[in-house]
Tab-separated table of C-alpha atoms in Angstrom:
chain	number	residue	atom	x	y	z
L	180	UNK	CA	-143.166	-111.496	-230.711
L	181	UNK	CA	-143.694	-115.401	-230.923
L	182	UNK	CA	-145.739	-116.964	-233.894
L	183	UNK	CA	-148.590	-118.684	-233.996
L	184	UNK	CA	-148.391	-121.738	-235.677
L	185	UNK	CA	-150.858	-125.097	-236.112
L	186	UNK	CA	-149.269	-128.145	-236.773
L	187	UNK	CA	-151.572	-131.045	-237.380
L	188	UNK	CA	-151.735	-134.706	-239.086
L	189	UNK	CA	-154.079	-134.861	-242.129
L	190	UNK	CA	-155.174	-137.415	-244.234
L	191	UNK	CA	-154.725	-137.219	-247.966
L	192	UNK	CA	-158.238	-136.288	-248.169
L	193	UNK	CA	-158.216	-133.468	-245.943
L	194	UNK	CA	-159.604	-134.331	-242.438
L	195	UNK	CA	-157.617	-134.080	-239.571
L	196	UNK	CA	-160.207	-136.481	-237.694
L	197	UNK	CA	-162.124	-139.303	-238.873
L	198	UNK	CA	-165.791	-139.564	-238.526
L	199	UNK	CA	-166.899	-140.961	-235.080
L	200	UNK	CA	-163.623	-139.899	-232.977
L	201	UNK	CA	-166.321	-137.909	-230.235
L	202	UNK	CA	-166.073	-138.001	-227.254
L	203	UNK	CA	-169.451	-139.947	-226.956
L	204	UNK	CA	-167.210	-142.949	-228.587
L	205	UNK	CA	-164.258	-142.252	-227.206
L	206	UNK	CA	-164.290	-145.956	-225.290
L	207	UNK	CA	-165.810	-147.736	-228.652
L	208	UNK	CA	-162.770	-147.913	-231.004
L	209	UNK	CA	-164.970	-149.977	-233.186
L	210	UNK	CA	-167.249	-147.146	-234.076
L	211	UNK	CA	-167.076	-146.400	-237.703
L	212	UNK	CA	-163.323	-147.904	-237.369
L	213	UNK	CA	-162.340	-144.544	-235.955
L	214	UNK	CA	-159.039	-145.966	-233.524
L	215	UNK	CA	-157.588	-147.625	-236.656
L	216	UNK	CA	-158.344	-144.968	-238.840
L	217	UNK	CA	-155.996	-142.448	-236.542
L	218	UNK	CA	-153.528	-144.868	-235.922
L	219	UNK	CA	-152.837	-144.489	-239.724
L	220	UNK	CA	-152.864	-141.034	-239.880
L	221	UNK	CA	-150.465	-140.978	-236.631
L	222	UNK	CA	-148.673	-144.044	-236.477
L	223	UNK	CA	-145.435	-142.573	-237.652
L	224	UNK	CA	-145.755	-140.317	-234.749
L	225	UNK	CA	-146.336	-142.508	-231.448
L	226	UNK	CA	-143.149	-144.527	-232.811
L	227	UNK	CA	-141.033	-141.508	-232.210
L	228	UNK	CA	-138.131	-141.318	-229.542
L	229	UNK	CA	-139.267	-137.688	-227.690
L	230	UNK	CA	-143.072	-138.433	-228.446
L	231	UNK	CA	-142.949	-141.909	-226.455
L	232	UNK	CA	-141.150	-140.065	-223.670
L	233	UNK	CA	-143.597	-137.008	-224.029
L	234	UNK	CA	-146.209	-139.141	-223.454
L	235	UNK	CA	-144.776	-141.921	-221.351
L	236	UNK	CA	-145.400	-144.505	-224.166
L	237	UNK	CA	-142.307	-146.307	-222.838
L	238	UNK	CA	-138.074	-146.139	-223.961
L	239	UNK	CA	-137.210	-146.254	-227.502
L	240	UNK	CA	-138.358	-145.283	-230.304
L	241	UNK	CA	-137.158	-143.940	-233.869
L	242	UNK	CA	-134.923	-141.154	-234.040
L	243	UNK	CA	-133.579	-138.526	-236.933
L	244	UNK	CA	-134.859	-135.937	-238.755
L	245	UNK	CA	-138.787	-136.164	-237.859
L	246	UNK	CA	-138.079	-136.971	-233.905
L	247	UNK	CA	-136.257	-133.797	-234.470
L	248	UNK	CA	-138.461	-131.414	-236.706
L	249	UNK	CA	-140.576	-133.089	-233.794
L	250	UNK	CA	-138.835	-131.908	-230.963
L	251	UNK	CA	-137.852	-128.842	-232.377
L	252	UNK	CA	-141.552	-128.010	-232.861
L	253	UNK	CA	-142.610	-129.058	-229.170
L	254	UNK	CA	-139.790	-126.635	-227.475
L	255	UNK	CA	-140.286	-123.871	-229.501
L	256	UNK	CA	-144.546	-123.068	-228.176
L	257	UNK	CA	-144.812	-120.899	-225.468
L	258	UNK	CA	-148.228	-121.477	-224.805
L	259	UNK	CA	-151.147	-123.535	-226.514
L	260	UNK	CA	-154.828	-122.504	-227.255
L	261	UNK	CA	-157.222	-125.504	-227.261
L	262	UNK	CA	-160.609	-126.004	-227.991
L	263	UNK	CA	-163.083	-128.050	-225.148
L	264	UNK	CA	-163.583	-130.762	-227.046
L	265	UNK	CA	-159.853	-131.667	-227.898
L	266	UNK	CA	-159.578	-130.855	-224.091
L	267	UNK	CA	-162.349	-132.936	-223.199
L	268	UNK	CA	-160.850	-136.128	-225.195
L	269	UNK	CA	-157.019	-135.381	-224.025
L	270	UNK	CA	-158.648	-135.130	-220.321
L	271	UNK	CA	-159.203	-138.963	-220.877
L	272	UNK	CA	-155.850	-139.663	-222.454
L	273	UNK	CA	-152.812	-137.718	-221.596
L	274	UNK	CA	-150.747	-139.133	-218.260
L	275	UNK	CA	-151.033	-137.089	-215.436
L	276	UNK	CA	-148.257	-135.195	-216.360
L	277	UNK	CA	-150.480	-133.893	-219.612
L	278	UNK	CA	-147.533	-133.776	-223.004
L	279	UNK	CA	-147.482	-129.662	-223.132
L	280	UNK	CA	-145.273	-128.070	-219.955
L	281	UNK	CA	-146.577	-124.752	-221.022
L	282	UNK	CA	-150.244	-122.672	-219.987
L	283	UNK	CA	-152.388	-123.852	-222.167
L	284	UNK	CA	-156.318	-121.466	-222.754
L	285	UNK	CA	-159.185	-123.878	-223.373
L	286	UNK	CA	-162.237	-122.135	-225.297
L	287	UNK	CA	-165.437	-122.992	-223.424
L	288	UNK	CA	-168.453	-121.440	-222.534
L	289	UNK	CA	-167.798	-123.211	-218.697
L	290	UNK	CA	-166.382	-121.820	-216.080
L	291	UNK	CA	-164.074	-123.603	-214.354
L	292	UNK	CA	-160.563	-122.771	-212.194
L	293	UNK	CA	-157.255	-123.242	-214.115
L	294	UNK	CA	-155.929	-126.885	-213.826
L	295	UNK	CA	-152.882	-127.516	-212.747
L	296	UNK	CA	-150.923	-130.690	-213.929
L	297	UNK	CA	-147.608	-131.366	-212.470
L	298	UNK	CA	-144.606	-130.998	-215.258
L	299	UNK	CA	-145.672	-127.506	-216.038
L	300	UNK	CA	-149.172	-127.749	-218.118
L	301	UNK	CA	-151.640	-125.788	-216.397
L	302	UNK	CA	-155.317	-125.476	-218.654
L	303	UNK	CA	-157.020	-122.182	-218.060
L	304	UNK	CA	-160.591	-122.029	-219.574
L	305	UNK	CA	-161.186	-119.132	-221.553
L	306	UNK	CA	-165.090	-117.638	-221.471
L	307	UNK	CA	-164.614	-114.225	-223.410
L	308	UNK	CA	-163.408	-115.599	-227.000
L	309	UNK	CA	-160.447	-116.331	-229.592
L	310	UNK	CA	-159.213	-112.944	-229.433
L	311	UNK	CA	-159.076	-113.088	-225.609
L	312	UNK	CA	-157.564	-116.389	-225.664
L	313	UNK	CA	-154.454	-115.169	-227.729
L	314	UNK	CA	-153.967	-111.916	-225.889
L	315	UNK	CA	-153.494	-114.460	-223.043
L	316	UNK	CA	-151.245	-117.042	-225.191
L	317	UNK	CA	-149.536	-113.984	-225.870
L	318	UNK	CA	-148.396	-113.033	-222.472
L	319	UNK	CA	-147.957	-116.213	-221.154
L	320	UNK	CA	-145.384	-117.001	-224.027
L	321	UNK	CA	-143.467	-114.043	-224.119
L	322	UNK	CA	-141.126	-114.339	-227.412
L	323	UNK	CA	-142.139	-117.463	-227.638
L	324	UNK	CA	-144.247	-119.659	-230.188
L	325	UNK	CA	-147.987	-120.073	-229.910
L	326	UNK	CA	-149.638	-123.602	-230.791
L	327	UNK	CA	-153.015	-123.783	-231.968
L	328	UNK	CA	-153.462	-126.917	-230.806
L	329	UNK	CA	-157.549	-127.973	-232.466
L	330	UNK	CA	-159.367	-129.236	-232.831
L	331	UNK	CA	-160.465	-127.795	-236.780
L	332	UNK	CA	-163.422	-125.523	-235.720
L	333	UNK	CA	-160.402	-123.316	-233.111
L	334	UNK	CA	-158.288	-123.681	-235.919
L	335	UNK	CA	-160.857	-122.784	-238.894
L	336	UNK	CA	-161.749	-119.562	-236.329
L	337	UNK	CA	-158.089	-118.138	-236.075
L	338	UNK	CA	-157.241	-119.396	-239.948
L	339	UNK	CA	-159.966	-117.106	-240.464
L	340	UNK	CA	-159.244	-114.210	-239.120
L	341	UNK	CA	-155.995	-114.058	-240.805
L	342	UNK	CA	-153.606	-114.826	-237.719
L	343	UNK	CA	-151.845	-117.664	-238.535
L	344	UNK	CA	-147.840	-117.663	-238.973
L	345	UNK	CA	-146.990	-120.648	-239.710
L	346	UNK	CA	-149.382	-124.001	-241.339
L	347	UNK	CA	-147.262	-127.122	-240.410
L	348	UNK	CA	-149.187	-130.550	-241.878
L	349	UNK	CA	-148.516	-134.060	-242.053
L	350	UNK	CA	-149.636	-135.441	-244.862
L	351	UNK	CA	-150.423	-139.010	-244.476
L	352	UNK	CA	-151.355	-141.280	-247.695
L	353	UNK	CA	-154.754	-142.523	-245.821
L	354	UNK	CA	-158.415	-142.284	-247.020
L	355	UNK	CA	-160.740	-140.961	-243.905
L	356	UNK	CA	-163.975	-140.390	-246.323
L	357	UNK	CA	-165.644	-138.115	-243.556
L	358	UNK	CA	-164.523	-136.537	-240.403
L	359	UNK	CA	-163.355	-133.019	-239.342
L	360	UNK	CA	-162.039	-131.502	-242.419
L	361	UNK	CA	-158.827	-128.908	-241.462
L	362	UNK	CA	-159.569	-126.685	-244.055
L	363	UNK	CA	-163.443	-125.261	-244.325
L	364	UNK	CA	-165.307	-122.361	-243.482
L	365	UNK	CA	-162.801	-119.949	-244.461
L	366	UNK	CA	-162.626	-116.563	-246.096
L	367	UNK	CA	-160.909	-114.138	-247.878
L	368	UNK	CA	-158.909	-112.782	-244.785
L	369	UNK	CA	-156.488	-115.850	-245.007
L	370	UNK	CA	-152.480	-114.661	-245.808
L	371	UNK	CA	-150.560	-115.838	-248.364
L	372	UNK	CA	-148.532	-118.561	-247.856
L	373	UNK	CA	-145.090	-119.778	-249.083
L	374	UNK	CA	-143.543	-123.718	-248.984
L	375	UNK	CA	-140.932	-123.351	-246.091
L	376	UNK	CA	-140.152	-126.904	-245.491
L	377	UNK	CA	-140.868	-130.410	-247.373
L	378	UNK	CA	-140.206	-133.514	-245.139
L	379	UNK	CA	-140.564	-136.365	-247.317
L	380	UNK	CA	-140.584	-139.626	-245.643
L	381	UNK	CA	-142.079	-142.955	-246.060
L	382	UNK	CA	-145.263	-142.772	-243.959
L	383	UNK	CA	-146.281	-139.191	-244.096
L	384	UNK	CA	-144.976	-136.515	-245.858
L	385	UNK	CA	-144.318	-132.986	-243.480
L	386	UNK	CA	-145.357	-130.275	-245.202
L	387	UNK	CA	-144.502	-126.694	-243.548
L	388	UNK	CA	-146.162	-123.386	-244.995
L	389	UNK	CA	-145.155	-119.772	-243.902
L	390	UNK	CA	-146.524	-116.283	-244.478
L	391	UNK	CA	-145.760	-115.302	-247.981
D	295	UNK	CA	-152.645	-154.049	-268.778
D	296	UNK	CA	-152.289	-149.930	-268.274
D	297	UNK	CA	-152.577	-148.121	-265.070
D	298	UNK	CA	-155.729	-145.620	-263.917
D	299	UNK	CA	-154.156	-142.300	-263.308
D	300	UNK	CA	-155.139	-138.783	-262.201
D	301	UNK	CA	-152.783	-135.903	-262.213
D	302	UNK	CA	-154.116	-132.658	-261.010
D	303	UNK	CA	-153.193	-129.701	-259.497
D	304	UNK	CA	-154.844	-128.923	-255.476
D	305	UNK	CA	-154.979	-125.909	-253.245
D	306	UNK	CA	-153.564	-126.438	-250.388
D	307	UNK	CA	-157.331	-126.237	-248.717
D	308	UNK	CA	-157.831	-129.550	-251.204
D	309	UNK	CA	-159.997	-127.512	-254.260
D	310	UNK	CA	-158.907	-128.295	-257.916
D	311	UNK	CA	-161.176	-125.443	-259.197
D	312	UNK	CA	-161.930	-122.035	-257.241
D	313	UNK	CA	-165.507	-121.011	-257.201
D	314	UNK	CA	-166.731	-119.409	-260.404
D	315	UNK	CA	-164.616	-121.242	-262.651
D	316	UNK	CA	-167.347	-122.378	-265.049
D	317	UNK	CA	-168.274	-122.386	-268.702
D	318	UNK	CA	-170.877	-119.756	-267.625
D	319	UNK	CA	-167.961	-117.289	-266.488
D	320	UNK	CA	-165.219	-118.208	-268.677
D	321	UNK	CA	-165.235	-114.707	-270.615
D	322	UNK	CA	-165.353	-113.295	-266.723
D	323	UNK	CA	-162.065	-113.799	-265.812
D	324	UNK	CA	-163.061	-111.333	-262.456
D	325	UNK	CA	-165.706	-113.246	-261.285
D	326	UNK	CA	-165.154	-114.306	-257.770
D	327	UNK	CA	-161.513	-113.901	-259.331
D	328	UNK	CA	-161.622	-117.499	-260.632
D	329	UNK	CA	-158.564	-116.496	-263.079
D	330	UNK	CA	-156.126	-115.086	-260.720
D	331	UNK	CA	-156.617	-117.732	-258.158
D	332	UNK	CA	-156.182	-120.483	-261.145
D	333	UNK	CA	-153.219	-118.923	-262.215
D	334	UNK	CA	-151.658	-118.679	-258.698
D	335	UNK	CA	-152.699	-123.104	-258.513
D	336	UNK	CA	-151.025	-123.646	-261.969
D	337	UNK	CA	-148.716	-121.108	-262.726
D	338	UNK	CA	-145.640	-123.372	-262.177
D	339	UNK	CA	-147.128	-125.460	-264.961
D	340	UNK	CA	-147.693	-123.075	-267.725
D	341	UNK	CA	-143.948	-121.758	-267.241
D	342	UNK	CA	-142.710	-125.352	-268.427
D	343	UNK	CA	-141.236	-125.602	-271.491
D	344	UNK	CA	-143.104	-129.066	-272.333
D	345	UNK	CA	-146.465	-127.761	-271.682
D	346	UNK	CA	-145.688	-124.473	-273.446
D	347	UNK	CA	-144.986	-126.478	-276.466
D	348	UNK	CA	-147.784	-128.532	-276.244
D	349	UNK	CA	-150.274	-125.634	-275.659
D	350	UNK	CA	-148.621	-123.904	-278.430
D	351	UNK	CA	-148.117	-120.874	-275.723
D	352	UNK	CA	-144.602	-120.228	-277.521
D	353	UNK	CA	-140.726	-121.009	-276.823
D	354	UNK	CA	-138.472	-121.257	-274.045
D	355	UNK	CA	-140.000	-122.245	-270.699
D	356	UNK	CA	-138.575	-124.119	-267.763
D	357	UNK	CA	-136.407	-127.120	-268.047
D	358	UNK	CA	-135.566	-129.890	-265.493
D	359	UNK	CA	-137.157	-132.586	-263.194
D	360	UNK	CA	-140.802	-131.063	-263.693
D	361	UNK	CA	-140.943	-130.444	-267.149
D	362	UNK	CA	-138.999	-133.825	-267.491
D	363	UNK	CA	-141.776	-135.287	-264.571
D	364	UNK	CA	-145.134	-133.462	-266.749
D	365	UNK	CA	-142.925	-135.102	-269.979
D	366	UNK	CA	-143.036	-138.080	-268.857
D	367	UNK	CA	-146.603	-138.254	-267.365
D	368	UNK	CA	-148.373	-136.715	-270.435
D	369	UNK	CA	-146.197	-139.631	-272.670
D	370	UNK	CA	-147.414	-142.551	-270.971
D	371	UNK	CA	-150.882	-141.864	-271.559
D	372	UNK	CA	-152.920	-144.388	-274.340
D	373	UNK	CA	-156.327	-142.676	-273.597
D	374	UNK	CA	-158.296	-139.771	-271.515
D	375	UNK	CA	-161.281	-140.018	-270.034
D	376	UNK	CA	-163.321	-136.467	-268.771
D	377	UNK	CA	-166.388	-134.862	-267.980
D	378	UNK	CA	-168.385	-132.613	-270.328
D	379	UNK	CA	-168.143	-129.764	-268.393
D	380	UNK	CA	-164.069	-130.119	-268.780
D	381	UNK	CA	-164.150	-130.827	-272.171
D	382	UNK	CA	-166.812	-127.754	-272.269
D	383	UNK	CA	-164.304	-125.498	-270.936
D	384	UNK	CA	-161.317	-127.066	-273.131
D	385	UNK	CA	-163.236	-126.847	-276.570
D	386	UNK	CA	-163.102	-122.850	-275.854
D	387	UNK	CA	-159.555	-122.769	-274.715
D	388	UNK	CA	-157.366	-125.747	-276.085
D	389	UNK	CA	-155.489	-125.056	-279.502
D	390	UNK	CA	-156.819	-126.375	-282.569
D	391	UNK	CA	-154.342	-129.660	-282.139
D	392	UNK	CA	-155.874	-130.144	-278.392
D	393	UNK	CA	-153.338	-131.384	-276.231
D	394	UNK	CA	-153.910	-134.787	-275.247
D	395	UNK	CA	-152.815	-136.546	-278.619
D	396	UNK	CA	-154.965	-139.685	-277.645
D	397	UNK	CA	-158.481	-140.873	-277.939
D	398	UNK	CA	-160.656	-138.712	-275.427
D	399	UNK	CA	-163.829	-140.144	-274.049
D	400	UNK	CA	-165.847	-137.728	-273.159
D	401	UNK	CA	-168.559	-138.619	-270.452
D	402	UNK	CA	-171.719	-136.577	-271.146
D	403	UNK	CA	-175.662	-137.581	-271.777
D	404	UNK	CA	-175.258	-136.005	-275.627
D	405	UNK	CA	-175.238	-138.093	-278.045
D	406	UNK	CA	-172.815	-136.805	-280.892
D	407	UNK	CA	-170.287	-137.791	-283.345
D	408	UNK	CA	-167.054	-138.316	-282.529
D	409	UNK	CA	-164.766	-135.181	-283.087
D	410	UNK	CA	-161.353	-135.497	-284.868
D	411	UNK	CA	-158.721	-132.955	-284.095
D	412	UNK	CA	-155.453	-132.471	-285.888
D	413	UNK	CA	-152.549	-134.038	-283.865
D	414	UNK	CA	-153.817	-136.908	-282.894
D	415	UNK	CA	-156.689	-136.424	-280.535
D	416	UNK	CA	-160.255	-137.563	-281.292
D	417	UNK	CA	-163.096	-136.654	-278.560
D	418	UNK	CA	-165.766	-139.870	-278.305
D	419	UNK	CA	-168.976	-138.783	-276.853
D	420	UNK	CA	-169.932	-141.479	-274.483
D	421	UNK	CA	-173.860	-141.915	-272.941
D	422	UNK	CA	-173.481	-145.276	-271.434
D	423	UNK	CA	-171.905	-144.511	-267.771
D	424	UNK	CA	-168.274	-144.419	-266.887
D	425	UNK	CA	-167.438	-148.327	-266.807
D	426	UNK	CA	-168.289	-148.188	-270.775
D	427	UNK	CA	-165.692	-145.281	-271.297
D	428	UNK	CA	-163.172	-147.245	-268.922
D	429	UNK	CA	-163.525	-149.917	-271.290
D	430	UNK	CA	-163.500	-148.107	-274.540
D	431	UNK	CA	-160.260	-146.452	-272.944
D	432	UNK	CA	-158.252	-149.945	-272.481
D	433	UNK	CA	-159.639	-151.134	-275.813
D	434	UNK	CA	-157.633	-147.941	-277.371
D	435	UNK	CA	-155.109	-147.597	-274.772
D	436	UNK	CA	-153.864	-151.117	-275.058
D	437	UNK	CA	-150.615	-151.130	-272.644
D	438	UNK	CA	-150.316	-147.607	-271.983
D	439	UNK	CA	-151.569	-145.745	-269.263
D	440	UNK	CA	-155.264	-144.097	-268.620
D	441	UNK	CA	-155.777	-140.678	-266.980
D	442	UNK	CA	-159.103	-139.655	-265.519
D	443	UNK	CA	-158.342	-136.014	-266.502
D	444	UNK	CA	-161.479	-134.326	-264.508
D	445	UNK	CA	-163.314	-132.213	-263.491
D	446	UNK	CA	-163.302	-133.208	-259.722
D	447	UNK	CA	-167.045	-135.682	-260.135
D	448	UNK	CA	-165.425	-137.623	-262.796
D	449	UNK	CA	-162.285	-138.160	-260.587
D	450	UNK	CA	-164.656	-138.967	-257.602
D	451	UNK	CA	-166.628	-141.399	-259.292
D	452	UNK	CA	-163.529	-143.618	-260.247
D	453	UNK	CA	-161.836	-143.208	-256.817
D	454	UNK	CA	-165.281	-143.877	-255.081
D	455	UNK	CA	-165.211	-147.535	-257.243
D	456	UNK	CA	-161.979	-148.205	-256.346
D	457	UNK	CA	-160.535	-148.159	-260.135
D	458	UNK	CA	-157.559	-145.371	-259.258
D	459	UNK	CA	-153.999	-146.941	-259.660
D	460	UNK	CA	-152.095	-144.131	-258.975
D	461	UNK	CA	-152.806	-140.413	-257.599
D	462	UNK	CA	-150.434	-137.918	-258.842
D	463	UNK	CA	-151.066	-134.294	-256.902
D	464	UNK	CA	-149.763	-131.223	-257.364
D	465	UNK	CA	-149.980	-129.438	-254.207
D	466	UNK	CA	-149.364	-125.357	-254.909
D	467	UNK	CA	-149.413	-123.297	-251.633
D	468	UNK	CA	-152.447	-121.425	-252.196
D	469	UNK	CA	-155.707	-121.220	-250.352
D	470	UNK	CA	-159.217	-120.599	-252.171
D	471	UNK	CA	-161.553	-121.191	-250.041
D	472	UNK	CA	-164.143	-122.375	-252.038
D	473	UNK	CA	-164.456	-124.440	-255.543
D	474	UNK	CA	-164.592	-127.860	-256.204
D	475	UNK	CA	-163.119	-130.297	-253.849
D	476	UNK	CA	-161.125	-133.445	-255.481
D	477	UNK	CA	-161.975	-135.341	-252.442
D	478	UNK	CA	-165.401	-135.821	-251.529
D	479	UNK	CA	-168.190	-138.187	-251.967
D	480	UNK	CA	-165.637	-140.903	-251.521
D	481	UNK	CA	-166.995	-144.319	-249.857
D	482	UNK	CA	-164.582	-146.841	-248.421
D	483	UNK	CA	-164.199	-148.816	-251.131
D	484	UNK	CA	-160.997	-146.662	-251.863
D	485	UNK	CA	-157.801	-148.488	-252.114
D	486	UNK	CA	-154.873	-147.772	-249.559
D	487	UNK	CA	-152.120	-145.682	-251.508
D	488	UNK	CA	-148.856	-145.415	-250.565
D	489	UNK	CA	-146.383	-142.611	-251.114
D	490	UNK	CA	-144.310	-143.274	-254.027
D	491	UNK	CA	-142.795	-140.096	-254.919
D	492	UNK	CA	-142.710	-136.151	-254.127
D	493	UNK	CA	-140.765	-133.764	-255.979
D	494	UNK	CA	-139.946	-130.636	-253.784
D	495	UNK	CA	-140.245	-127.132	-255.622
D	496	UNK	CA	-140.611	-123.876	-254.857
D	497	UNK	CA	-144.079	-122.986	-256.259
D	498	UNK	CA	-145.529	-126.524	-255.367
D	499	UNK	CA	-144.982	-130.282	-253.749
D	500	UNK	CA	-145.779	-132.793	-256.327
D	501	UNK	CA	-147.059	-135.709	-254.787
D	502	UNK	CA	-147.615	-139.275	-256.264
D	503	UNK	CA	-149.382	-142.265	-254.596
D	504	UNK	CA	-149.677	-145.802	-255.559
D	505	UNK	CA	-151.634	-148.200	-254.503
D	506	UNK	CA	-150.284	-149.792	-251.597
């Protein structure tokens, strides 16, 4: 059976978001500085070789051991499980072609017919809950991996509950002061953990945490 | 002049004291088990052969680029500055030689005498706000180093001003899920750090940012 794994950028200070990246400001970069402050979190990211091709950002690009860890990361997920806000924000912003090429289960309350998105991402909304979700993930992905994708409230829910595999985190050296924090609202039922991987590099360092 | 420091020890979910960890539970090492979880944050620490010396915990202990790294760190330091609840907490657990070897200034709204420990280390009781213990710290630190040594509202009330040099982070792979946060009540008047160092164990990442 696959894992299920999160893999995330977050700021030194814990947020994974910065305060005002909503969709209700997604067109006002200006807003609380929120477009600057994720380009710092992320900016070692959109310079990478596979992500600029994953997301058409153009040719080029860095490549090595993080365009690797990277790309490793991207082929291994089987299927993702989204929440409808992430959704609602990567609606506006992926290319047509949306960066996953696997199912991916969107947790709303709508209903709405799976979306299909040519290169092999098709969204399904999920009504019935997490655990339905994953059952789901689970099929669709067969022995392989399964992405939380976010935002932090999906993540905090399935954190919670005590099925996550595998925590990967970029830790960036940036300052958000507010936002969506990854880590809150959690209890007792969270595994132990164990340092898998350290990453150390210049602009972030990649941090990757298994079951104990 | 010396550099602003803070070295401390974070859960992975960004707490540098689980819930219940106060003076009021100290002889209750069970409650909310405070103990266990602080022993799973710092138990690479206490294992070191430096800080085993310096607690007077006994002999032996761990050897190489940690204890040299907690050596070296602990050496530069002219001066400490901490809250009254830490120092609250210490006075019931440090030896009778406390370990800091330095002037301590001790933030608190008691006024009292100072306190003179063998070894080195004299606790000043200071009532007139923490840029009046910064400056009684330089006065006595001259060109070595100053570490804000905690608890968490002392740390954010330097980083909030903007007065942290450098941010030194041990990041153990444990989750408590409640405690006190190192990073909150931060404005932006934070400096941009950069990633200067990280030293890859087993039991934790130790991270160290400088201003950028």
């Amino acid at each position: 059976m696959g894992k299920i794994f999160v893999n995330v950028g977050m700021s030194l200070d814990g947020y994974i978001a910065p305060e005002g990246m909503t969709l209700e400001h997604w067109d006002d970069p200006d807003y609380k500085n929120w477009a600057a402050k994720w380009g710092a979190l992320m900016g070692w990211a959109i310079k990478l070789q596979y992500l600029r091709e994953n997301l058409k950002l153009g040719p080029g690009g860095e490549t090595g051991p993080v365009n690797d860890m990277i790309k490793s990361t991207t082929e291994r997920i089987g299927a993702n499980i989204m929440g409808m806000r992430m959704f609602e924000a990567g609606e506006r912003s992926w290319p047509e072609d949306a960066p996953f090429h696997t199912p991916v289960y969107v947790l709303t309350h709508e209903k709405r017919e799976p979306w299909i998105r040519p290169g092999g991402t098709t969204f399904y909304f999920v009504n019935d809950g997490i655990a339905s979700a994953l059952e789901q993930a689970r099929l669709s992905a067969g022995e392989r991996d399964i992405r939380i994708s976010g935002g932090a409230d999906v993540i905090q829910q399935y954190l919670d509950i005590g099925l996550v595999d595998e925590l990967e985190i970029s830790l960036a050296p940036v300052m958000f002061g507010g936002g969506r924090r990854l880590f809150e609202n959690i209890g007792e039922a969270v595994p132990a953990y164990k340092i898998d991987r350290v990453l150390d590099t210049p602009s972030a360092t990649h941090l990757r945490y298994v079951r104990a």
